[in-house]
PDB file of N, CA and C in Angstrom:
ATOM      1  N   MET A   1      26.221 -35.807   2.271  1.00 41.00           N
ATOM      2  CA  MET A   1      25.030 -35.779   1.794  1.00 41.00           C
ATOM      3  C   MET A   1      23.568 -35.167   2.625  1.00 41.00           C
ATOM      4  N   GLU A   2      23.961 -35.792   3.690  1.00 45.00           N
ATOM      5  CA  GLU A   2      22.463 -36.411   4.069  1.00 45.00           C
ATOM      6  C   GLU A   2      21.860 -35.391   5.794  1.00 45.00           C
ATOM      7  N   TYR A   3      22.840 -34.966   6.142  1.00 43.00           N
ATOM      8  CA  TYR A   3      22.777 -33.179   6.578  1.00 43.00           C
ATOM      9  C   TYR A   3      22.231 -31.949   6.233  1.00 43.00           C
ATOM     10  N   CYS A   4      22.636 -32.212   4.469  1.00 42.00           N
ATOM     11  CA  CYS A   4      22.773 -31.132   3.674  1.00 42.00           C
ATOM     12  C   CYS A   4      20.986 -31.356   3.948  1.00 42.00           C
ATOM     13  N   LYS A   5      20.608 -32.206   3.776  1.00 47.00           N
ATOM     14  CA  LYS A   5      19.234 -32.245   3.118  1.00 47.00           C
ATOM     15  C   LYS A   5      17.641 -31.896   4.466  1.00 47.00           C
ATOM     16  N   ASP A   6      19.261 -32.237   5.675  1.00 49.00           N
ATOM     17  CA  ASP A   6      18.403 -32.044   7.245  1.00 49.00           C
ATOM     18  C   ASP A   6      18.396 -30.378   7.145  1.00 49.00           C
ATOM     19  N   MET A   7      19.417 -30.209   6.629  1.00 48.00           N
ATOM     20  CA  MET A   7      18.935 -29.063   7.281  1.00 48.00           C
ATOM     21  C   MET A   7      18.235 -28.120   6.024  1.00 48.00           C
ATOM     22  N   ASN A   8      17.804 -28.850   4.569  1.00 50.00           N
ATOM     23  CA  ASN A   8      17.449 -28.064   3.904  1.00 50.00           C
ATOM     24  C   ASN A   8      16.127 -27.896   5.032  1.00 50.00           C
ATOM     25  N   LEU A   9      16.025 -28.922   5.109  1.00 50.00           N
ATOM     26  CA  LEU A   9      13.746 -29.968   5.927  1.00 50.00           C
ATOM     27  C   LEU A   9      13.887 -28.117   6.577  1.00 50.00           C
ATOM     28  N   ASP A  10      14.913 -27.884   7.981  1.00 60.00           N
ATOM     29  CA  ASP A  10      14.964 -27.728   8.984  1.00 60.00           C
ATOM     30  C   ASP A  10      14.715 -25.429   8.007  1.00 60.00           C
ATOM     31  N   PHE A  11      15.408 -25.574   7.654  1.00 56.00           N
ATOM     32  CA  PHE A  11      15.645 -24.431   6.568  1.00 56.00           C
ATOM     33  C   PHE A  11      14.355 -23.732   6.767  1.00 56.00           C
ATOM     34  N   GLN A  12      13.701 -25.146   5.848  1.00 57.00           N
ATOM     35  CA  GLN A  12      12.410 -24.744   4.876  1.00 57.00           C
ATOM     36  C   GLN A  12      11.051 -24.641   6.112  1.00 57.00           C
ATOM     37  N   ASP A  13      10.842 -24.789   6.809  1.00 64.00           N
ATOM     38  CA  ASP A  13       9.991 -25.653   8.444  1.00 64.00           C
ATOM     39  C   ASP A  13      10.120 -23.640   9.237  1.00 64.00           C
ATOM     40  N   LEU A  14      11.654 -23.697   9.087  1.00 62.00           N
ATOM     41  CA  LEU A  14      11.581 -22.183   9.578  1.00 62.00           C
ATOM     42  C   LEU A  14      10.929 -20.622   8.705  1.00 62.00           C
ATOM     43  N   LEU A  15      11.422 -21.587   7.463  1.00 61.00           N
ATOM     44  CA  LEU A  15      10.901 -20.210   6.448  1.00 61.00           C
ATOM     45  C   LEU A  15       9.546 -20.155   6.665  1.00 61.00           C
ATOM     46  N   ASP A  16       8.701 -20.720   6.589  1.00 67.00           N
ATOM     47  CA  ASP A  16       6.825 -21.206   7.270  1.00 67.00           C
ATOM     48  C   ASP A  16       6.067 -20.715   7.668  1.00 67.00           C
ATOM     49  N   ASP A  17       7.471 -20.668   9.121  1.00 71.00           N
ATOM     50  CA  ASP A  17       6.148 -20.455  10.697  1.00 71.00           C
ATOM     51  C   ASP A  17       7.058 -19.469  10.392  1.00 71.00           C
ATOM     52  N   TYR A  18       7.760 -18.876   9.694  1.00 70.00           N
ATOM     53  CA  TYR A  18       8.239 -17.944   9.706  1.00 70.00           C
ATOM     54  C   TYR A  18       7.074 -16.791   8.658  1.00 70.00           C
ATOM     55  N   LEU A  19       7.131 -17.704   7.363  1.00 69.00           N
ATOM     56  CA  LEU A  19       5.786 -16.547   6.397  1.00 69.00           C
ATOM     57  C   LEU A  19       4.276 -16.942   7.116  1.00 69.00           C
ATOM     58  N   PHE A  20       4.151 -18.231   7.974  1.00 70.00           N
ATOM     59  CA  PHE A  20       2.914 -17.780   8.665  1.00 70.00           C
ATOM     60  C   PHE A  20       2.404 -17.380   9.490  1.00 70.00           C
ATOM     61  N   ASP A  21       3.324 -16.426  10.392  1.00 74.00           N
ATOM     62  CA  ASP A  21       3.989 -15.360  11.203  1.00 74.00           C
ATOM     63  C   ASP A  21       3.164 -14.647  10.423  1.00 74.00           C
ATOM     64  N   GLU A  22       3.773 -13.726   9.395  1.00 74.00           N
ATOM     65  CA  GLU A  22       4.089 -12.644   8.684  1.00 74.00           C
ATOM     66  C   GLU A  22       2.165 -12.609   7.652  1.00 74.00           C
ATOM     67  N   LEU A  23       1.839 -13.685   7.342  1.00 69.00           N
ATOM     68  CA  LEU A  23       0.255 -13.945   7.553  1.00 69.00           C
ATOM     69  C   LEU A  23      -1.293 -14.161   8.358  1.00 69.00           C
ATOM     70  N   GLU A  24       0.101 -14.496   9.377  1.00 72.00           N
ATOM     71  CA  GLU A  24      -1.256 -13.892  10.771  1.00 72.00           C
ATOM     72  C   GLU A  24      -1.372 -12.311  10.690  1.00 72.00           C
ATOM     73  N   TRP A  25      -0.113 -11.848  10.902  1.00 77.00           N
ATOM     74  CA  TRP A  25      -0.420 -10.311  10.576  1.00 77.00           C
ATOM     75  C   TRP A  25      -0.784  -9.115  10.049  1.00 77.00           C
ATOM     76  N   LEU A  26      -0.367 -10.284   8.499  1.00 73.00           N
ATOM     77  CA  LEU A  26      -1.455  -9.382   7.039  1.00 73.00           C
ATOM     78  C   LEU A  26      -2.905  -9.770   7.435  1.00 73.00           C
ATOM     79  N   THR A  27      -3.079 -10.817   7.469  1.00 69.00           N
ATOM     80  CA  THR A  27      -4.374 -10.895   8.025  1.00 69.00           C
ATOM     81  C   THR A  27      -5.408 -10.460   9.390  1.00 69.00           C
ATOM     82  N   ASN A  28      -4.280 -10.268  10.492  1.00 74.00           N
ATOM     83  CA  ASN A  28      -4.683  -9.537  11.263  1.00 74.00           C
ATOM     84  C   ASN A  28      -5.325  -7.463  11.039  1.00 74.00           C
ATOM     85  N   GLU A  29      -3.840  -7.563  10.268  1.00 75.00           N
ATOM     86  CA  GLU A  29      -4.690  -5.253   9.633  1.00 75.00           C
ATOM     87  C   GLU A  29      -5.072  -5.845   8.450  1.00 75.00           C
ATOM     88  N   PHE A  30      -5.771  -6.539   7.922  1.00 69.00           N
ATOM     89  CA  PHE A  30      -6.837  -6.224   6.515  1.00 69.00           C
ATOM     90  C   PHE A  30      -8.552  -6.469   7.341  1.00 69.00           C
ATOM     91  N   ASN A  31      -8.411  -7.621   8.648  1.00 68.00           N
ATOM     92  CA  ASN A  31      -9.554  -6.970   9.056  1.00 68.00           C
ATOM     93  C   ASN A  31      -9.570  -6.096  10.206  1.00 68.00           C
ATOM     94  N   TYR A  32      -8.817  -5.645  10.082  1.00 72.00           N
ATOM     95  CA  TYR A  32      -8.971  -3.900  10.866  1.00 72.00           C
ATOM     96  C   TYR A  32      -9.350  -3.690  10.381  1.00 72.00           C
ATOM     97  N   LEU A  33      -8.527  -2.747   8.453  1.00 68.00           N
ATOM     98  CA  LEU A  33      -9.483  -2.102   7.496  1.00 68.00           C
ATOM     99  C   LEU A  33     -10.545  -2.244   7.255  1.00 68.00           C
ATOM    100  N   PHE A  34     -11.090  -3.364   6.933  1.00 66.00           N
ATOM    101  CA  PHE A  34     -12.063  -4.086   5.777  1.00 66.00           C
ATOM    102  C   PHE A  34     -13.404  -4.815   6.901  1.00 66.00           C
ATOM    103  N   LYS A  35     -12.515  -4.259   8.717  1.00 66.00           N
ATOM    104  CA  LYS A  35     -14.280  -4.844   8.895  1.00 66.00           C
ATOM    105  C   LYS A  35     -15.135  -3.657  10.408  1.00 66.00           C
ATOM    106  N   GLU A  36     -13.592  -3.338  11.058  1.00 65.00           N
ATOM    107  CA  GLU A  36     -13.618  -2.774  11.950  1.00 65.00           C
ATOM    108  C   GLU A  36     -13.488  -0.774  11.730  1.00 65.00           C
ATOM    109  N   LYS A  37     -12.910  -1.128  10.589  1.00 60.00           N
ATOM    110  CA  LYS A  37     -13.485   0.723  10.248  1.00 60.00           C
ATOM    111  C   LYS A  37     -13.954   0.974   9.302  1.00 60.00           C
ATOM    112  N   GLU A  38     -14.576  -0.632   8.564  1.00 58.00           N
ATOM    113  CA  GLU A  38     -15.524  -0.176   7.829  1.00 58.00           C
ATOM    114  C   GLU A  38     -16.880   1.180   7.428  1.00 58.00           C
ATOM    115  N   SER A  39     -16.739   1.860   7.821  1.00 59.00           N
ATOM    116  CA  SER A  39     -17.505   2.908   8.115  1.00 59.00           C
ATOM    117  C   SER A  39     -16.355   4.807   7.926  1.00 59.00           C
ATOM    118  N   ASP A  40     -15.237   4.298   8.159  1.00 64.00           N
ATOM    119  CA  ASP A  40     -14.016   4.835   7.776  1.00 64.00           C
ATOM    120  C   ASP A  40     -12.918   5.180   6.998  1.00 64.00           C
ATOM    121  N   PHE A  41     -13.855   4.079   5.800  1.00 59.00           N
ATOM    122  CA  PHE A  41     -12.343   4.359   5.017  1.00 59.00           C
ATOM    123  C   PHE A  41     -12.426   4.682   3.850  1.00 59.00           C
ATOM    124  N   ASN A  42     -10.340   5.357   4.440  1.00 64.00           N
ATOM    125  CA  ASN A  42     -10.389   6.252   2.816  1.00 64.00           C
ATOM    126  C   ASN A  42      -9.862   5.562   1.967  1.00 64.00           C
ATOM    127  N   ILE A  43      -9.167   6.737   1.607  1.00 59.00           N
ATOM    128  CA  ILE A  43      -8.163   6.209   0.028  1.00 59.00           C
ATOM    129  C   ILE A  43      -6.616   6.107   0.451  1.00 59.00           C
ATOM    130  N   SER A  44      -5.828   6.907   1.645  1.00 71.00           N
ATOM    131  CA  SER A  44      -4.964   6.619   2.361  1.00 71.00           C
ATOM    132  C   SER A  44      -5.306   4.864   3.147  1.00 71.00           C
ATOM    133  N   ASP A  45      -6.410   4.621   3.503  1.00 66.00           N
ATOM    134  CA  ASP A  45      -5.930   3.210   3.937  1.00 66.00           C
ATOM    135  C   ASP A  45      -6.214   1.642   2.067  1.00 66.00           C
ATOM    136  N   LEU A  46      -7.055   2.493   1.378  1.00 69.00           N
ATOM    137  CA  LEU A  46      -6.265   1.684  -0.210  1.00 69.00           C
ATOM    138  C   LEU A  46      -5.377   1.778  -0.288  1.00 69.00           C
ATOM    139  N   GLU A  47      -4.429   2.763   0.055  1.00 73.00           N
ATOM    140  CA  GLU A  47      -3.103   2.576  -0.309  1.00 73.00           C
ATOM    141  C   GLU A  47      -2.158   1.641   1.577  1.00 73.00           C
ATOM    142  N   ILE A  48      -2.631   1.829   1.874  1.00 73.00           N
ATOM    143  CA  ILE A  48      -1.710   0.931   2.705  1.00 73.00           C
ATOM    144  C   ILE A  48      -2.290  -0.512   2.587  1.00 73.00           C
ATOM    145  N   ALA A  49      -3.747  -0.589   2.211  1.00 71.00           N
ATOM    146  CA  ALA A  49      -3.965  -1.891   1.623  1.00 71.00           C
ATOM    147  C   ALA A  49      -2.999  -2.857   0.319  1.00 71.00           C
ATOM    148  N   ASN A  50      -2.584  -1.744  -0.436  1.00 72.00           N
ATOM    149  CA  ASN A  50      -2.329  -2.155  -1.697  1.00 72.00           C
ATOM    150  C   ASN A  50      -0.643  -3.303  -1.182  1.00 72.00           C
ATOM    151  N   TYR A  51       0.025  -2.011   0.261  1.00 74.00           N
ATOM    152  CA  TYR A  51       0.838  -2.429   0.381  1.00 74.00           C
ATOM    153  C   TYR A  51       1.113  -3.860   0.988  1.00 74.00           C
ATOM    154  N   LEU A  52      -0.362  -4.106   1.788  1.00 72.00           N
ATOM    155  CA  LEU A  52      -0.091  -5.330   2.211  1.00 72.00           C
ATOM    156  C   LEU A  52      -0.618  -6.458   1.285  1.00 72.00           C
ATOM    157  N   LEU A  53      -1.346  -5.621   0.486  1.00 72.00           N
ATOM    158  CA  LEU A  53      -1.485  -7.093  -1.059  1.00 72.00           C
ATOM    159  C   LEU A  53      -0.054  -7.515  -0.821  1.00 72.00           C
ATOM    160  N   LYS A  54       0.978  -6.620  -1.586  1.00 75.00           N
ATOM    161  CA  LYS A  54       1.856  -6.616  -1.845  1.00 75.00           C
ATOM    162  C   LYS A  54       2.615  -7.385  -1.153  1.00 75.00           C
ATOM    163  N   LYS A  55       2.675  -7.197   0.520  1.00 73.00           N
ATOM    164  CA  LYS A  55       3.691  -8.542   0.663  1.00 73.00           C
ATOM    165  C   LYS A  55       2.776  -9.600   1.173  1.00 73.00           C
ATOM    166  N   ILE A  56       1.667  -9.513   1.002  1.00 70.00           N
ATOM    167  CA  ILE A  56       1.794 -11.136   0.747  1.00 70.00           C
ATOM    168  C   ILE A  56       1.409 -11.874  -0.448  1.00 70.00           C
ATOM    169  N   ALA A  57       1.263 -10.682  -1.490  1.00 72.00           N
ATOM    170  CA  ALA A  57       1.898 -11.513  -2.872  1.00 72.00           C
ATOM    171  C   ALA A  57       3.194 -11.784  -2.855  1.00 72.00           C
ATOM    172  N   GLU A  58       4.471 -11.543  -2.292  1.00 72.00           N
ATOM    173  CA  GLU A  58       5.343 -11.680  -1.996  1.00 72.00           C
ATOM    174  C   GLU A  58       5.799 -13.432  -1.073  1.00 72.00           C
ATOM    175  N   ILE A  59       4.830 -13.279  -0.421  1.00 68.00           N
ATOM    176  CA  ILE A  59       5.066 -14.137   0.960  1.00 68.00           C
ATOM    177  C   ILE A  59       4.312 -15.738   0.097  1.00 68.00           C
ATOM    178  N   ASN A  60       3.243 -15.569  -0.917  1.00 65.00           N
ATOM    179  CA  ASN A  60       2.721 -16.136  -1.740  1.00 65.00           C
ATOM    180  C   ASN A  60       3.895 -16.589  -2.419  1.00 65.00           C
ATOM    181  N   PHE A  61       4.545 -15.624  -2.880  1.00 66.00           N
ATOM    182  CA  PHE A  61       5.498 -16.469  -3.999  1.00 66.00           C
ATOM    183  C   PHE A  61       6.832 -16.789  -4.160  1.00 66.00           C
ATOM    184  N   ILE A  62       7.052 -16.901  -2.078  1.00 63.00           N
ATOM    185  CA  ILE A  62       8.256 -17.493  -2.085  1.00 63.00           C
ATOM    186  C   ILE A  62       7.396 -18.606  -0.993  1.00 63.00           C
ATOM    187  N   SER A  63       7.307 -18.903  -0.500  1.00 61.00           N
ATOM    188  CA  SER A  63       6.038 -20.289  -0.329  1.00 61.00           C
ATOM    189  C   SER A  63       5.046 -21.191  -1.142  1.00 61.00           C
ATOM    190  N   ASN A  64       4.436 -20.799  -1.939  1.00 65.00           N
ATOM    191  CA  ASN A  64       3.397 -20.934  -2.606  1.00 65.00           C
ATOM    192  C   ASN A  64       2.115 -21.594  -1.616  1.00 65.00           C
ATOM    193  N   ASN A  65       1.904 -20.783  -0.729  1.00 61.00           N
ATOM    194  CA  ASN A  65       1.053 -20.938   0.134  1.00 61.00           C
ATOM    195  C   ASN A  65      -0.154 -20.675  -0.344  1.00 61.00           C
ATOM    196  N   ASP A  66      -1.125 -21.761  -0.220  1.00 70.00           N
ATOM    197  CA  ASP A  66      -2.865 -21.560  -0.988  1.00 70.00           C
ATOM    198  C   ASP A  66      -3.446 -20.398   0.292  1.00 70.00           C
ATOM    199  N   ARG A  67      -2.809 -20.752   1.118  1.00 66.00           N
ATOM    200  CA  ARG A  67      -3.971 -19.428   1.884  1.00 66.00           C
ATOM    201  C   ARG A  67      -3.493 -18.481   1.649  1.00 66.00           C
ATOM    202  N   ALA A  68      -2.184 -17.790   1.525  1.00 63.00           N
ATOM    203  CA  ALA A  68      -1.696 -16.415   0.843  1.00 63.00           C
ATOM    204  C   ALA A  68      -2.762 -16.219  -0.151  1.00 63.00           C
ATOM    205  N   ALA A  69      -2.643 -17.177  -1.189  1.00 70.00           N
ATOM    206  CA  ALA A  69      -3.725 -17.614  -2.352  1.00 70.00           C
ATOM    207  C   ALA A  69      -5.151 -16.822  -2.248  1.00 70.00           C
ATOM    208  N   GLU A  70      -5.433 -17.039  -1.420  1.00 72.00           N
ATOM    209  CA  GLU A  70      -6.868 -16.762  -1.382  1.00 72.00           C
ATOM    210  C   GLU A  70      -7.349 -16.377  -0.617  1.00 72.00           C
ATOM    211  N   LEU A  71      -6.422 -15.167   0.914  1.00 69.00           N
ATOM    212  CA  LEU A  71      -6.384 -13.793   0.870  1.00 69.00           C
ATOM    213  C   LEU A  71      -6.055 -13.278   0.181  1.00 69.00           C
ATOM    214  N   ILE A  72      -4.734 -13.320  -1.251  1.00 69.00           N
ATOM    215  CA  ILE A  72      -5.295 -12.749  -2.123  1.00 69.00           C
ATOM    216  C   ILE A  72      -6.215 -12.035  -2.365  1.00 69.00           C
ATOM    217  N   SER A  73      -6.557 -13.298  -3.352  1.00 73.00           N
ATOM    218  CA  SER A  73      -7.837 -13.287  -3.912  1.00 73.00           C
ATOM    219  C   SER A  73      -9.013 -12.705  -2.683  1.00 73.00           C
ATOM    220  N   TRP A  74      -9.057 -12.498  -1.617  1.00 74.00           N
ATOM    221  CA  TRP A  74      -9.992 -12.338  -0.606  1.00 74.00           C
ATOM    222  C   TRP A  74      -9.966 -10.553  -0.926  1.00 74.00           C
ATOM    223  N   THR A  75      -8.533 -10.119  -0.911  1.00 71.00           N
ATOM    224  CA  THR A  75      -8.195  -9.167  -0.639  1.00 71.00           C
ATOM    225  C   THR A  75      -8.897  -8.592  -2.299  1.00 71.00           C
ATOM    226  N   ILE A  76      -8.239  -8.561  -3.265  1.00 72.00           N
ATOM    227  CA  ILE A  76      -9.290  -7.853  -4.526  1.00 72.00           C
ATOM    228  C   ILE A  76     -10.407  -7.530  -4.533  1.00 72.00           C
ATOM    229  N   GLU A  77     -10.731  -8.415  -4.345  1.00 75.00           N
ATOM    230  CA  GLU A  77     -12.226  -8.621  -3.793  1.00 75.00           C
ATOM    231  C   GLU A  77     -13.209  -7.059  -3.330  1.00 75.00           C
ATOM    232  N   LYS A  78     -12.227  -7.067  -1.781  1.00 73.00           N
ATOM    233  CA  LYS A  78     -12.464  -6.452  -1.404  1.00 73.00           C
ATOM    234  C   LYS A  78     -12.382  -4.868  -2.263  1.00 73.00           C
ATOM    235  N   ILE A  79     -10.164  -4.900  -1.914  1.00 70.00           N
ATOM    236  CA  ILE A  79     -10.130  -3.335  -2.900  1.00 70.00           C
ATOM    237  C   ILE A  79     -11.285  -2.949  -3.605  1.00 70.00           C
ATOM    238  N   GLN A  80     -11.694  -3.353  -4.723  1.00 71.00           N
ATOM    239  CA  GLN A  80     -12.515  -3.536  -5.589  1.00 71.00           C
ATOM    240  C   GLN A  80     -14.009  -2.779  -5.388  1.00 71.00           C
ATOM    241  N   LEU A  81     -15.084  -3.387  -4.359  1.00 74.00           N
ATOM    242  CA  LEU A  81     -16.124  -2.892  -3.257  1.00 74.00           C
ATOM    243  C   LEU A  81     -15.661  -2.003  -3.128  1.00 74.00           C
ATOM    244  N   GLU A  82     -13.596  -1.328  -2.096  1.00 69.00           N
ATOM    245  CA  GLU A  82     -14.231   0.041  -1.518  1.00 69.00           C
ATOM    246  C   GLU A  82     -14.020   0.796  -2.866  1.00 69.00           C
ATOM    247  N   TYR A  83     -13.308   0.903  -3.469  1.00 66.00           N
ATOM    248  CA  TYR A  83     -12.748   1.596  -4.465  1.00 66.00           C
ATOM    249  C   TYR A  83     -14.619   2.445  -5.006  1.00 66.00           C
ATOM    250  N   ARG A  84     -15.172   1.139  -5.137  1.00 70.00           N
ATOM    251  CA  ARG A  84     -16.687   1.444  -5.638  1.00 70.00           C
ATOM    252  C   ARG A  84     -17.117   2.332  -5.052  1.00 70.00           C
ATOM    253  N   GLU A  85     -17.180   2.463  -4.313  1.00 70.00           N
ATOM    254  CA  GLU A  85     -17.237   2.934  -2.864  1.00 70.00           C
ATOM    255  C   GLU A  85     -17.643   4.153  -2.915  1.00 70.00           C
ATOM    256  N   LEU A  86     -15.749   4.737  -2.990  1.00 64.00           N
ATOM    257  CA  LEU A  86     -15.307   5.576  -2.410  1.00 64.00           C
ATOM    258  C   LEU A  86     -16.012   6.210  -3.328  1.00 64.00           C
ATOM    259  N   PHE A  87     -16.114   6.180  -4.277  1.00 62.00           N
ATOM    260  CA  PHE A  87     -16.301   6.550  -6.085  1.00 62.00           C
ATOM    261  C   PHE A  87     -17.671   7.414  -6.654  1.00 62.00           C
ATOM    262  N   SER A  88     -18.039   6.183  -5.666  1.00 66.00           N
ATOM    263  CA  SER A  88     -20.110   6.531  -5.369  1.00 66.00           C
ATOM    264  C   SER A  88     -20.468   7.453  -4.830  1.00 66.00           C
ATOM    265  N   ARG A  89     -19.523   7.772  -4.304  1.00 58.00           N
ATOM    266  CA  ARG A  89     -20.209   8.344  -3.133  1.00 58.00           C
ATOM    267  C   ARG A  89     -20.514  10.415  -3.892  1.00 58.00           C
TER     268      ARG A  89
END
């Protein structure tokens, strides 16, 4: 039984490491979309952002990760601002 507990801990560590790597990648993608591409932001970028947001939500559901939750909140706010700017032009 002790062996199973150790295996579960190891698996959770691996899962957390994987999810952390995924969050890093997603964060970098958002930084590119919302910071570096700021003036060229368009509808297809919103579709990409929506896809990335869904992936972050999946990670948050799997890991209950506070960082993912913060990134989701920030992203939703940013997407709302971008929609307003795009459609007010």
